[in-house]
JSON list of C-alpha atoms in Angstrom, two decimals:
[
{"chain": "A", "resi": 1, "resn": "LEU", "atom": "CA", "xyz": [0.18, -0.03, 0.12]},
{"chain": "A", "resi": 2, "resn": "GLU", "atom": "CA", "xyz": [1.48, 3.39, -1.08]},
{"chain": "A", "resi": 3, "resn": "TYR", "atom": "CA", "xyz": [-0.21, 5.07, 1.68]},
{"chain": "A", "resi": 4, "resn": "GLY", "atom": "CA", "xyz": [1.73, 5.75, 4.30]},
{"chain": "A", "resi": 5, "resn": "ALA", "atom": "CA", "xyz": [4.39, 2.44, 3.03]},
{"chain": "A", "resi": 6, "resn": "VAL", "atom": "CA", "xyz": [1.35, 0.48, 5.00]},
{"chain": "A", "resi": 7, "resn": "VAL", "atom": "CA", "xyz": [2.13, -3.48, 5.57]},
{"chain": "A", "resi": 8, "resn": "HIS", "atom": "CA", "xyz": [-0.42, -4.69, 4.04]},
{"chain": "A", "resi": 9, "resn": "SER", "atom": "CA", "xyz": [-0.12, -7.79, 3.60]},
{"chain": "A", "resi": 10, "resn": "ILE", "atom": "CA", "xyz": [2.51, -10.44, 4.63]},
{"chain": "A", "resi": 11, "resn": "ARG", "atom": "CA", "xyz": [1.30, -14.15, 3.66]},
{"chain": "A", "resi": 12, "resn": "PHE", "atom": "CA", "xyz": [3.17, -17.24, 4.86]},
{"chain": "A", "resi": 13, "resn": "PRO", "atom": "CA", "xyz": [1.90, -20.76, 3.41]},
{"chain": "A", "resi": 14, "resn": "ALA", "atom": "CA", "xyz": [-0.92, -22.00, 4.95]},
{"chain": "A", "resi": 15, "resn": "PRO", "atom": "CA", "xyz": [-1.07, -25.29, 7.27]},
{"chain": "A", "resi": 16, "resn": "ALA", "atom": "CA", "xyz": [-1.89, -28.38, 4.88]},
{"chain": "A", "resi": 17, "resn": "LYS", "atom": "CA", "xyz": [-5.49, -28.89, 6.95]},
{"chain": "A", "resi": 18, "resn": "GLN", "atom": "CA", "xyz": [-6.21, -25.26, 5.26]},
{"chain": "A", "resi": 19, "resn": "ALA", "atom": "CA", "xyz": [-7.19, -26.43, 2.02]},
{"chain": "A", "resi": 20, "resn": "GLU", "atom": "CA", "xyz": [-8.87, -23.59, 1.34]},
{"chain": "A", "resi": 21, "resn": "GLN", "atom": "CA", "xyz": [-7.05, -21.00, 2.46]},
{"chain": "A", "resi": 22, "resn": "ALA", "atom": "CA", "xyz": [-3.58, -23.50, 0.56]},
{"chain": "A", "resi": 23, "resn": "GLN", "atom": "CA", "xyz": [-3.86, -20.61, -2.61]},
{"chain": "A", "resi": 24, "resn": "GLN", "atom": "CA", "xyz": [-3.60, -17.29, -0.65]},
{"chain": "A", "resi": 25, "resn": "GLY", "atom": "CA", "xyz": [-1.80, -18.49, 1.85]},
{"chain": "A", "resi": 26, "resn": "VAL", "atom": "CA", "xyz": [-2.44, -16.77, 6.10]},
{"chain": "A", "resi": 27, "resn": "ASP", "atom": "CA", "xyz": [-2.40, -13.12, 5.48]},
{"chain": "A", "resi": 28, "resn": "VAL", "atom": "CA", "xyz": [0.11, -12.88, 8.87]},
{"chain": "A", "resi": 29, "resn": "VAL", "atom": "CA", "xyz": [-0.41, -8.47, 9.48]},
{"chain": "A", "resi": 30, "resn": "LEU", "atom": "CA", "xyz": [-3.15, -6.98, 11.70]},
{"chain": "A", "resi": 31, "resn": "GLY", "atom": "CA", "xyz": [-4.58, -3.94, 9.36]},
{"chain": "A", "resi": 32, "resn": "TYR", "atom": "CA", "xyz": [-7.44, -2.89, 7.64]},
{"chain": "A", "resi": 33, "resn": "ASP", "atom": "CA", "xyz": [-9.19, -2.94, 3.60]},
{"chain": "A", "resi": 34, "resn": "SER", "atom": "CA", "xyz": [-8.62, 0.42, 2.86]},
{"chain": "A", "resi": 35, "resn": "VAL", "atom": "CA", "xyz": [-6.95, 3.34, 2.59]},
{"chain": "A", "resi": 36, "resn": "ASP", "atom": "CA", "xyz": [-9.58, 5.84, 4.00]},
{"chain": "A", "resi": 37, "resn": "GLU", "atom": "CA", "xyz": [-9.23, 3.61, 7.12]},
{"chain": "A", "resi": 38, "resn": "TYR", "atom": "CA", "xyz": [-5.46, 3.94, 7.16]},
{"chain": "A", "resi": 39, "resn": "GLU", "atom": "CA", "xyz": [-5.77, 7.74, 6.99]},
{"chain": "A", "resi": 40, "resn": "ARG", "atom": "CA", "xyz": [-7.66, 7.17, 10.39]},
{"chain": "A", "resi": 41, "resn": "ASN", "atom": "CA", "xyz": [-5.40, 5.22, 11.85]},
{"chain": "A", "resi": 42, "resn": "PRO", "atom": "CA", "xyz": [-4.84, 6.43, 15.39]},
{"chain": "A", "resi": 43, "resn": "PRO", "atom": "CA", "xyz": [-3.23, 2.76, 16.30]},
{"chain": "A", "resi": 44, "resn": "TYR", "atom": "CA", "xyz": [-1.35, 3.50, 13.59]},
{"chain": "A", "resi": 45, "resn": "LEU", "atom": "CA", "xyz": [-1.47, -0.35, 12.48]},
{"chain": "A", "resi": 46, "resn": "GLY", "atom": "CA", "xyz": [1.44, -1.01, 9.69]},
{"chain": "A", "resi": 47, "resn": "CYS", "atom": "CA", "xyz": [2.42, 1.65, 9.76]},
{"chain": "A", "resi": 48, "resn": "ILE", "atom": "CA", "xyz": [5.86, 3.42, 9.66]},
{"chain": "A", "resi": 49, "resn": "VAL", "atom": "CA", "xyz": [6.56, 5.96, 11.86]},
{"chain": "A", "resi": 50, "resn": "GLY", "atom": "CA", "xyz": [8.46, 9.69, 11.13]},
{"chain": "A", "resi": 51, "resn": "ARG", "atom": "CA", "xyz": [11.72, 10.35, 12.17]},
{"chain": "A", "resi": 52, "resn": "CYS", "atom": "CA", "xyz": [11.01, 9.56, 15.97]},
{"chain": "A", "resi": 53, "resn": "ALA", "atom": "CA", "xyz": [9.07, 6.71, 16.68]},
{"chain": "A", "resi": 54, "resn": "ASN", "atom": "CA", "xyz": [7.56, 8.05, 19.72]},
{"chain": "A", "resi": 55, "resn": "ARG", "atom": "CA", "xyz": [6.85, 11.94, 21.31]},
{"chain": "A", "resi": 56, "resn": "ILE", "atom": "CA", "xyz": [8.48, 14.68, 22.07]},
{"chain": "A", "resi": 57, "resn": "GLY", "atom": "CA", "xyz": [7.50, 15.89, 24.98]},
{"chain": "A", "resi": 58, "resn": "ASN", "atom": "CA", "xyz": [6.60, 19.61, 24.95]},
{"chain": "A", "resi": 59, "resn": "ALA", "atom": "CA", "xyz": [7.01, 19.10, 20.60]},
{"chain": "A", "resi": 60, "resn": "SER", "atom": "CA", "xyz": [10.65, 20.22, 21.24]},
{"chain": "A", "resi": 61, "resn": "PHE", "atom": "CA", "xyz": [13.90, 19.04, 21.28]},
{"chain": "A", "resi": 62, "resn": "GLU", "atom": "CA", "xyz": [17.53, 20.24, 22.48]},
{"chain": "A", "resi": 63, "resn": "LEU", "atom": "CA", "xyz": [20.32, 19.51, 20.09]},
{"chain": "A", "resi": 64, "resn": "ASP", "atom": "CA", "xyz": [24.39, 20.40, 20.74]},
{"chain": "A", "resi": 65, "resn": "GLY", "atom": "CA", "xyz": [23.20, 23.25, 23.10]},
{"chain": "A", "resi": 66, "resn": "LYS", "atom": "CA", "xyz": [20.25, 24.82, 20.44]},
{"chain": "A", "resi": 67, "resn": "VAL", "atom": "CA", "xyz": [16.81, 23.72, 20.65]},
{"chain": "A", "resi": 68, "resn": "TYR", "atom": "CA", "xyz": [14.61, 22.69, 17.86]},
{"chain": "A", "resi": 69, "resn": "LYS", "atom": "CA", "xyz": [10.86, 23.64, 17.61]},
{"chain": "A", "resi": 70, "resn": "VAL", "atom": "CA", "xyz": [8.48, 20.91, 15.83]},
{"chain": "A", "resi": 71, "resn": "THR", "atom": "CA", "xyz": [4.81, 20.51, 14.88]},
{"chain": "A", "resi": 72, "resn": "ALA", "atom": "CA", "xyz": [2.41, 19.54, 17.97]},
{"chain": "A", "resi": 73, "resn": "ASN", "atom": "CA", "xyz": [0.47, 16.88, 16.34]},
{"chain": "A", "resi": 74, "resn": "GLN", "atom": "CA", "xyz": [-0.79, 15.65, 20.33]},
{"chain": "A", "resi": 75, "resn": "GLY", "atom": "CA", "xyz": [-2.00, 17.72, 22.55]},
{"chain": "A", "resi": 76, "resn": "LYS", "atom": "CA", "xyz": [0.90, 19.80, 22.71]},
{"chain": "A", "resi": 77, "resn": "HIS", "atom": "CA", "xyz": [3.47, 17.56, 21.93]},
{"chain": "A", "resi": 78, "resn": "GLN", "atom": "CA", "xyz": [4.58, 15.75, 18.78]},
{"chain": "A", "resi": 79, "resn": "LEU", "atom": "CA", "xyz": [3.82, 11.89, 17.95]},
{"chain": "A", "resi": 80, "resn": "HIS", "atom": "CA", "xyz": [5.36, 9.60, 15.32]},
{"chain": "A", "resi": 81, "resn": "GLY", "atom": "CA", "xyz": [6.58, 12.72, 13.20]},
{"chain": "A", "resi": 82, "resn": "GLY", "atom": "CA", "xyz": [3.96, 15.41, 13.13]},
{"chain": "A", "resi": 83, "resn": "GLU", "atom": "CA", "xyz": [1.06, 16.27, 10.37]},
{"chain": "A", "resi": 84, "resn": "LYS", "atom": "CA", "xyz": [3.84, 15.20, 7.92]},
{"chain": "A", "resi": 85, "resn": "ALA", "atom": "CA", "xyz": [5.26, 12.00, 8.97]},
{"chain": "A", "resi": 86, "resn": "PHE", "atom": "CA", "xyz": [6.15, 9.69, 7.15]},
{"chain": "A", "resi": 87, "resn": "HIS", "atom": "CA", "xyz": [2.75, 7.41, 7.28]},
{"chain": "A", "resi": 88, "resn": "LYS", "atom": "CA", "xyz": [1.19, 9.98, 5.81]},
{"chain": "A", "resi": 89, "resn": "GLN", "atom": "CA", "xyz": [3.21, 10.64, 2.60]},
{"chain": "A", "resi": 90, "resn": "LEU", "atom": "CA", "xyz": [2.45, 8.65, -1.03]},
{"chain": "A", "resi": 91, "resn": "TRP", "atom": "CA", "xyz": [5.33, 5.39, -1.54]},
{"chain": "A", "resi": 92, "resn": "MET", "atom": "CA", "xyz": [6.23, 3.81, -4.74]},
{"chain": "A", "resi": 93, "resn": "GLY", "atom": "CA", "xyz": [6.19, 0.16, -3.74]},
{"chain": "A", "resi": 94, "resn": "THR", "atom": "CA", "xyz": [7.50, -2.62, -5.28]},
{"chain": "A", "resi": 95, "resn": "ILE", "atom": "CA", "xyz": [5.88, -6.35, -4.80]},
{"chain": "A", "resi": 96, "resn": "VAL", "atom": "CA", "xyz": [8.43, -8.48, -4.04]},
{"chain": "A", "resi": 97, "resn": "ASP", "atom": "CA", "xyz": [8.52, -12.62, -4.94]},
{"chain": "A", "resi": 98, "resn": "ASN", "atom": "CA", "xyz": [11.04, -14.96, -3.30]},
{"chain": "A", "resi": 99, "resn": "GLU", "atom": "CA", "xyz": [9.41, -17.87, -4.47]},
{"chain": "A", "resi": 100, "resn": "ASP", "atom": "CA", "xyz": [12.04, -19.07, -6.28]},
{"chain": "A", "resi": 101, "resn": "ASP", "atom": "CA", "xyz": [14.85, -18.40, -3.31]},
{"chain": "A", "resi": 102, "resn": "GLY", "atom": "CA", "xyz": [16.05, -21.49, -1.83]}
]
């Protein structure tokens, strides 16, 4: 899924007793069925987060003696990269099929 570089599906071979799923495999990713649901994704399911994978308290931090302000998106704090975080960007993905790999 290009929106947010979301891990939307990872399939593993189904156990032999699940013949009806043998062709598709078993999806082990917890997520949604539509882009609309990912746009309103409060638990960040499947998303890559941002430059910071946590909360920046009071939307500011100090580095080498200089204080940097960032945008707040959770009250007075910034969570997972803010409003323009990686999980809200469009990415170009490629499907990789490693079926022939040993």
